[in-house]
mmCIF file of C-alpha atoms in Angstrom:
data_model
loop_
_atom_site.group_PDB
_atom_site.id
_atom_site.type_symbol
_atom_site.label_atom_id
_atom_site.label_comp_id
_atom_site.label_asym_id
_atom_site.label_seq_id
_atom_site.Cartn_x
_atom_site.Cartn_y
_atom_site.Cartn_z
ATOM 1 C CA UNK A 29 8.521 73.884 -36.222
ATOM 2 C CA UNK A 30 9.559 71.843 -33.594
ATOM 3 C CA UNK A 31 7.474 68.502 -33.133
ATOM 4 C CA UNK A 32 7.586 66.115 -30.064
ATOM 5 C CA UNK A 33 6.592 62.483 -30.501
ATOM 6 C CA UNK A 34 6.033 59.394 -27.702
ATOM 7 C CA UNK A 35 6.311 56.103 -28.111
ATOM 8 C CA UNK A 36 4.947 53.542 -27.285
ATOM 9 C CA UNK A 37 1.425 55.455 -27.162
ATOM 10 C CA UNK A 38 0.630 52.758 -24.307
ATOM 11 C CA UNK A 39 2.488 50.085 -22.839
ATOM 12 C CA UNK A 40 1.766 47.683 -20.435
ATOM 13 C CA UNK A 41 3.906 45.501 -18.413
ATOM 14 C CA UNK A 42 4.265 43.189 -15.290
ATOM 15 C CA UNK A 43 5.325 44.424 -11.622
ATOM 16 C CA UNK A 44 8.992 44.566 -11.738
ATOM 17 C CA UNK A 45 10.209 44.403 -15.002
ATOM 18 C CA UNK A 46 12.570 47.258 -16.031
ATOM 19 C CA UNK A 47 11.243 49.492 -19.273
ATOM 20 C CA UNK A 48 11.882 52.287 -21.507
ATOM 21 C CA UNK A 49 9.809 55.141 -22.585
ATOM 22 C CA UNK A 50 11.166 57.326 -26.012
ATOM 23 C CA UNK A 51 10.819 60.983 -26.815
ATOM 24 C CA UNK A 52 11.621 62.191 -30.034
ATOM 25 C CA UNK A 53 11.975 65.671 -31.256
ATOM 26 C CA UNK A 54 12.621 67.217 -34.525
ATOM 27 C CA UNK A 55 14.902 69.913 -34.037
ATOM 28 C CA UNK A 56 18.116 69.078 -31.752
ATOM 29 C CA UNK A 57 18.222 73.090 -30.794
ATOM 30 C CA UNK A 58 16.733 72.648 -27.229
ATOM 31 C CA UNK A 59 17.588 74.220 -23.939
ATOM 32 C CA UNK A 60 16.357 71.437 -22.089
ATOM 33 C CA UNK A 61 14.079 68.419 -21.659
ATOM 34 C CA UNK A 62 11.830 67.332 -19.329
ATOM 35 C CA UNK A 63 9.737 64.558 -18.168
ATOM 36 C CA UNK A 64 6.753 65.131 -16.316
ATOM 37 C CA UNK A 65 4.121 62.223 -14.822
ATOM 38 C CA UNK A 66 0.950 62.817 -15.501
ATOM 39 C CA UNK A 67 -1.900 60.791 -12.948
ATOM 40 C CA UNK A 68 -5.507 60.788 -14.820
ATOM 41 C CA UNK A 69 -7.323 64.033 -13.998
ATOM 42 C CA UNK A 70 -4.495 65.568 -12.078
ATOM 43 C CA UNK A 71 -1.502 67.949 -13.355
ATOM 44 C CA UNK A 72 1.936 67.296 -13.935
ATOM 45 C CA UNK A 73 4.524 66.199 -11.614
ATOM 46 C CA UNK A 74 8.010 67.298 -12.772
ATOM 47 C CA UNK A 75 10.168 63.762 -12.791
ATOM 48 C CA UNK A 76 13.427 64.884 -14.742
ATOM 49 C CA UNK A 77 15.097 67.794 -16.147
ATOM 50 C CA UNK A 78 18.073 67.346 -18.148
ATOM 51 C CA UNK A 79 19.602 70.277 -19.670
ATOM 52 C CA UNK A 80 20.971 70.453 -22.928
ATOM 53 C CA UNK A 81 24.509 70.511 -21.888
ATOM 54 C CA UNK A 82 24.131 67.026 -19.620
ATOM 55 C CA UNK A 83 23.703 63.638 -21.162
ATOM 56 C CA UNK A 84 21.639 61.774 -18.220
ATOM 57 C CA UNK A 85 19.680 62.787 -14.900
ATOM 58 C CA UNK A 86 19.243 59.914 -12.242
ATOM 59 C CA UNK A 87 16.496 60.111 -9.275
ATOM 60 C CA UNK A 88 15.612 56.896 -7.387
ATOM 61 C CA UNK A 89 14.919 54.339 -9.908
ATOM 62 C CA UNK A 90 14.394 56.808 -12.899
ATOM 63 C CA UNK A 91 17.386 57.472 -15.427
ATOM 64 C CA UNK A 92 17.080 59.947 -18.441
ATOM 65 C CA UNK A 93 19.170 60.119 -21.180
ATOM 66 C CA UNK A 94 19.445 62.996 -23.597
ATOM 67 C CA UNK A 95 20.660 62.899 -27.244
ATOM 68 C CA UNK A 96 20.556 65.663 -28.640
ATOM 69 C CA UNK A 97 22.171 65.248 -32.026
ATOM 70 C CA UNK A 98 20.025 62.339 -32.963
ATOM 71 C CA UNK A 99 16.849 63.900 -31.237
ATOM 72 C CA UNK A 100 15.764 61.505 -28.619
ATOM 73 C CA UNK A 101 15.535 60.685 -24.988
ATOM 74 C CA UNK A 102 14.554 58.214 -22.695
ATOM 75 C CA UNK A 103 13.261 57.767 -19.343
ATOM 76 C CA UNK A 104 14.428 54.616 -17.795
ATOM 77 C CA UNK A 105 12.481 53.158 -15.340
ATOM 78 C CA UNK A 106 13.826 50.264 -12.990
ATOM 79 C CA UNK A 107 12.139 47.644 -11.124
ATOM 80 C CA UNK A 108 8.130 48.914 -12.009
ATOM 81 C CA UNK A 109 5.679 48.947 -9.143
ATOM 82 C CA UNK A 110 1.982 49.271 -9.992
ATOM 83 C CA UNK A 111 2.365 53.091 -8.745
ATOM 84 C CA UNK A 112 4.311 54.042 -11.735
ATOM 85 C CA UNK A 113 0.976 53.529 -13.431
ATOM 86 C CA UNK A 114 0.411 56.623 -15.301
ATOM 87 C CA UNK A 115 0.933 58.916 -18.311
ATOM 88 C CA UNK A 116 4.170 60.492 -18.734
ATOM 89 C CA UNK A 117 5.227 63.487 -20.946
ATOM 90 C CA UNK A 118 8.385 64.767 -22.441
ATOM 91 C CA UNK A 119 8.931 68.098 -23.188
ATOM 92 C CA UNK A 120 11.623 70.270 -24.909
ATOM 93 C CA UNK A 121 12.426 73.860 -24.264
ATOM 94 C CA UNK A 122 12.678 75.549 -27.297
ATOM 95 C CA UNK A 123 13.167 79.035 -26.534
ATOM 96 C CA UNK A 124 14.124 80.117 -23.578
ATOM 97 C CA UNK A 125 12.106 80.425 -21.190
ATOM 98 C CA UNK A 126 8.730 81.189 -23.847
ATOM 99 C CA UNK A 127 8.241 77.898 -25.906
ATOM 100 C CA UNK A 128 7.843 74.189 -24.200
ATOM 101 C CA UNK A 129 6.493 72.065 -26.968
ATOM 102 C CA UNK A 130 5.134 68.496 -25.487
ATOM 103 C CA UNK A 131 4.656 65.300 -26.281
ATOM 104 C CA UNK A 132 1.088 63.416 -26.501
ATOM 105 C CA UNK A 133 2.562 61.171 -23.776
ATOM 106 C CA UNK A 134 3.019 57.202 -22.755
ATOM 107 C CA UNK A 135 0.444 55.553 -20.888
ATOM 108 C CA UNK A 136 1.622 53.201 -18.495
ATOM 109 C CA UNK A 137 -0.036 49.972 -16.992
ATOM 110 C CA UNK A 138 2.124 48.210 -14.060
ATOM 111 C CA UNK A 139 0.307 45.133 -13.524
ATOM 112 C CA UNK A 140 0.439 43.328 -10.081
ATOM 113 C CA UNK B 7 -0.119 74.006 0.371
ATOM 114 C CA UNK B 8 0.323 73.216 -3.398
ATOM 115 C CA UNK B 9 2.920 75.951 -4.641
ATOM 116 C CA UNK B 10 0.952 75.815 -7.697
ATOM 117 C CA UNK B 11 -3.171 76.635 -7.361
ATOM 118 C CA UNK B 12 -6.012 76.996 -9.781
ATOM 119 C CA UNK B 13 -9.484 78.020 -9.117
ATOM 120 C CA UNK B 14 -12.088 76.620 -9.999
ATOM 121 C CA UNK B 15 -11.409 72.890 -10.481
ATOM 122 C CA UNK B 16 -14.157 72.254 -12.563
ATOM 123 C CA UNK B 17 -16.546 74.517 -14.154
ATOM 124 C CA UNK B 18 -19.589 73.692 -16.224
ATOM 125 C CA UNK B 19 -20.520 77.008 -18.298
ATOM 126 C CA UNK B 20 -22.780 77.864 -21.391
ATOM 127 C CA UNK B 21 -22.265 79.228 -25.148
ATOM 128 C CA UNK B 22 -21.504 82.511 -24.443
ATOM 129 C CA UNK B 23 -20.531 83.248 -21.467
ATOM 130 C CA UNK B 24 -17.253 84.894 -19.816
ATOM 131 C CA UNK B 25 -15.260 82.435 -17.804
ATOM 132 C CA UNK B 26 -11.888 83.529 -15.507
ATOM 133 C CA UNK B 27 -9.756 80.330 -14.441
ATOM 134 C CA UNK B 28 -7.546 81.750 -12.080
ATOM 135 C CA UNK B 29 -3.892 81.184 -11.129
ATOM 136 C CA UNK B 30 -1.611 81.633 -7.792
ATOM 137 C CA UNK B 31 1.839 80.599 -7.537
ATOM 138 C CA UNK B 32 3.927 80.787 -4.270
ATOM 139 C CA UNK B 33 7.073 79.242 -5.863
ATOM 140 C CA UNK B 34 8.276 82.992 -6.688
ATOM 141 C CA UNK B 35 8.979 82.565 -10.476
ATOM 142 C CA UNK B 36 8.798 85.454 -12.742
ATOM 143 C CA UNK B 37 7.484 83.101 -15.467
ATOM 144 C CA UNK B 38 4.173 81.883 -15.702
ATOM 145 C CA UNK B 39 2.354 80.028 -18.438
ATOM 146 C CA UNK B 40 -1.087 78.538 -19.759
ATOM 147 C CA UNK B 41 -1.778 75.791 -21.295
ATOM 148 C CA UNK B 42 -5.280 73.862 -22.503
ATOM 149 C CA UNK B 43 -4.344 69.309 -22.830
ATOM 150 C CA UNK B 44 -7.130 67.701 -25.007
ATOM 151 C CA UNK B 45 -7.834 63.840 -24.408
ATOM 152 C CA UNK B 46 -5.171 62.239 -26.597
ATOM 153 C CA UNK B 47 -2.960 65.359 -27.496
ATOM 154 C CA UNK B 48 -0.090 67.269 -26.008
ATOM 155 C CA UNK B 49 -0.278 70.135 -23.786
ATOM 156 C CA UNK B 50 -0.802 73.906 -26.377
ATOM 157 C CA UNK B 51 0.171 76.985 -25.032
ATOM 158 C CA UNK B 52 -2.286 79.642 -24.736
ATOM 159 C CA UNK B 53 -0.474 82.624 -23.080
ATOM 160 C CA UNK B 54 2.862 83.027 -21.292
ATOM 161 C CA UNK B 55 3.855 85.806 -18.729
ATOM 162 C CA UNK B 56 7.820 86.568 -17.762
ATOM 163 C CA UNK B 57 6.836 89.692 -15.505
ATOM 164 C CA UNK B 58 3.808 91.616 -14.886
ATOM 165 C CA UNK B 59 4.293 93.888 -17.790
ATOM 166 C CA UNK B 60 5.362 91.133 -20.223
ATOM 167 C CA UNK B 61 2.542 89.037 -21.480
ATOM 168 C CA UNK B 62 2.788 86.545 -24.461
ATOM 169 C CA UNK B 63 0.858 84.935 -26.635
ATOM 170 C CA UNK B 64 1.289 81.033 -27.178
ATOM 171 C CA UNK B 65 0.382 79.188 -30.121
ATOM 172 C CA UNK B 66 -3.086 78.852 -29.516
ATOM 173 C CA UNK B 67 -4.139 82.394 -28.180
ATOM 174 C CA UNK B 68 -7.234 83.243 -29.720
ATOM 175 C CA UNK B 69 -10.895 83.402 -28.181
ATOM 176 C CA UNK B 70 -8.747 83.984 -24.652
ATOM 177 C CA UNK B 71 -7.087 86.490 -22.765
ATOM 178 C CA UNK B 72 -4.853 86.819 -19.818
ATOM 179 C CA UNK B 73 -3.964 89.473 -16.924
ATOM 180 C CA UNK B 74 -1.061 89.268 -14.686
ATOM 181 C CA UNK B 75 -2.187 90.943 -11.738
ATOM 182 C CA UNK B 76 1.324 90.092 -9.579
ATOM 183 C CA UNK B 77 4.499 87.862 -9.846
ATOM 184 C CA UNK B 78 1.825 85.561 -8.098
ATOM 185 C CA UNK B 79 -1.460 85.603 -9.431
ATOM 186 C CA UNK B 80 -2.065 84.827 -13.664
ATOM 187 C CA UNK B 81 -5.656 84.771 -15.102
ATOM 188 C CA UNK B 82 -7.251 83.320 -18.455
ATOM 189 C CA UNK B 83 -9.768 84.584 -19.413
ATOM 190 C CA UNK B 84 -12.558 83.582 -22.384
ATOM 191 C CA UNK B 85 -14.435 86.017 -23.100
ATOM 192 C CA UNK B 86 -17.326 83.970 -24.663
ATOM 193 C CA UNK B 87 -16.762 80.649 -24.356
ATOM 194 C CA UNK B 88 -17.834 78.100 -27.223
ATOM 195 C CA UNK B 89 -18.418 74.044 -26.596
ATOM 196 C CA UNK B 90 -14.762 73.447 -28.469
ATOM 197 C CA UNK B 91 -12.870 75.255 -25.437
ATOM 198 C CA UNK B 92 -14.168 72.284 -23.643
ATOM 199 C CA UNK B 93 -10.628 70.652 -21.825
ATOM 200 C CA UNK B 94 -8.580 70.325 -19.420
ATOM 201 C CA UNK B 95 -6.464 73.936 -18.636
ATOM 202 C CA UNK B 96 -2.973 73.850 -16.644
ATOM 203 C CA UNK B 97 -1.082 76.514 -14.901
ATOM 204 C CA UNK B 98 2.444 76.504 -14.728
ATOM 205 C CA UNK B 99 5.968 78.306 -13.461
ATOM 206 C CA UNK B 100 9.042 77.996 -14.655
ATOM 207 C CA UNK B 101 12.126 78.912 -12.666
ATOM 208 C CA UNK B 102 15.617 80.232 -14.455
ATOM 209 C CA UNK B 103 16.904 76.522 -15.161
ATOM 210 C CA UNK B 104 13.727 75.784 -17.380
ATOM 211 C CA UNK B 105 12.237 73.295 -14.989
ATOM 212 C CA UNK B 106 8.120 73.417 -15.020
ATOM 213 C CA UNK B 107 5.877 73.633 -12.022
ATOM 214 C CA UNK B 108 2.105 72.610 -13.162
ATOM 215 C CA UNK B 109 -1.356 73.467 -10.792
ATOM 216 C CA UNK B 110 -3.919 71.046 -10.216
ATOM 217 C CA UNK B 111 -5.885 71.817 -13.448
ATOM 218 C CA UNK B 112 -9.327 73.002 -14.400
ATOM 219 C CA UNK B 113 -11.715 70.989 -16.010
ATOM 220 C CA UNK B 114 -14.253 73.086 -18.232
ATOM 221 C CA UNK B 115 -17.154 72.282 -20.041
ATOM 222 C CA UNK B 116 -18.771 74.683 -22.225
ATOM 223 C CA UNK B 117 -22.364 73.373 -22.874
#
């Protein structure tokens, strides 16, 4: 069964510093990956979708990286502003198009 | 407008009674999903749709239902809710690449 882990669980860091989120997963047979941000209350904004085929996505001042033989990505996030302050998710396609298994997410503090 | 939209945003409900969360996508995806978040834990699918005669269960199907009533509209059902269906329930589309479009959310709480 495939299992999707987070880490750090919560992480908090000063306005502009660069930082790294990880996603793990157990099983490397995905179809994709996907980060999502998730604002308290509110539903989940797609970020970054990185098929299994491609090694990295890029948008703005996000980069994520996929490995799928050792089971991991991560989001890169550049220059923080308190407005990245949030939870974000990974999650991996399993089977196409019927199983997205998530992770428990990575809370994020920017602090001014 | 959202392309994603769930009614009713928040419900308060009792023991017992039948709740409908409804669902309406104008994204055009064939697939549409449910899922239920609980504070700390990932999202668990409850119910997955690819057309309006395919519906799926998820890993966590039981004490709901579903009905897929067009390529845009997808409703959950529980038929009588208990206090540990209390959380947080998502909407979503896919579209052919894999990528996930979520709704708003519904917050329930079953007294």
């Amino acid at each position: 069964k495939q299992e999707v882990t987070q880490i750090p669980a919560a992480l908090s860091v000063p306005e502009g510093e660069n930082l790294v989120l990880n996603c793990s997963f157990t099983d490397s047979a995905i179809y994709n990956l996907q980060w999502f941000r998730q604002d308290p209350g509110k539903g989940l904004t797609s970020l970054l979708l990185i098929q299994s085929s491609q090694r990295e996505q890029t948008s703005g001042r996000l980069n994520a990286s996929l490995d799928k033989s050792s089971g991991r990505s991560t989001l890169y996030i550049a220059a923080s502003q308190p407005g990245d302050s949030a939870t974000y998710l990974c999650a991996v396609e399993v089977n196409y198009g019927q199983n997205f298994v998530f992770g428990p997410g990575t809370r994020l503090s920017v602090l001014p | 407008d959202a392309d994603v939209t769930q009614t009713p945003r928040n419900r308060i409900t009792k023991t017992g009674k039948r709740i409908m969360l409804e669902c309406s996508q104008t994204k055009g995806h064939d697939r549409m999903y449910w899922y239920r978040q609980d504070p700390g834990l990932g999202l668990q699918l409850i119910y997955y749709s690819f057309d309006v005669k395919d519906i799926n269960k998820g890993e966590i199907s039981d004490g709901y239902s579903v009905s897929r009533q067009a390529q845009a509209k997808f409703s959950l059902s529980l038929e009588s809710a208990i206090p540990n269906q209390t959380a947080l329930y998502f909407c979503a589309t896919s579209d052919d690449w894999g990528e996930q479009y979520f709704g708003p959310g519904t917050r329930l709480t079953v007294l």
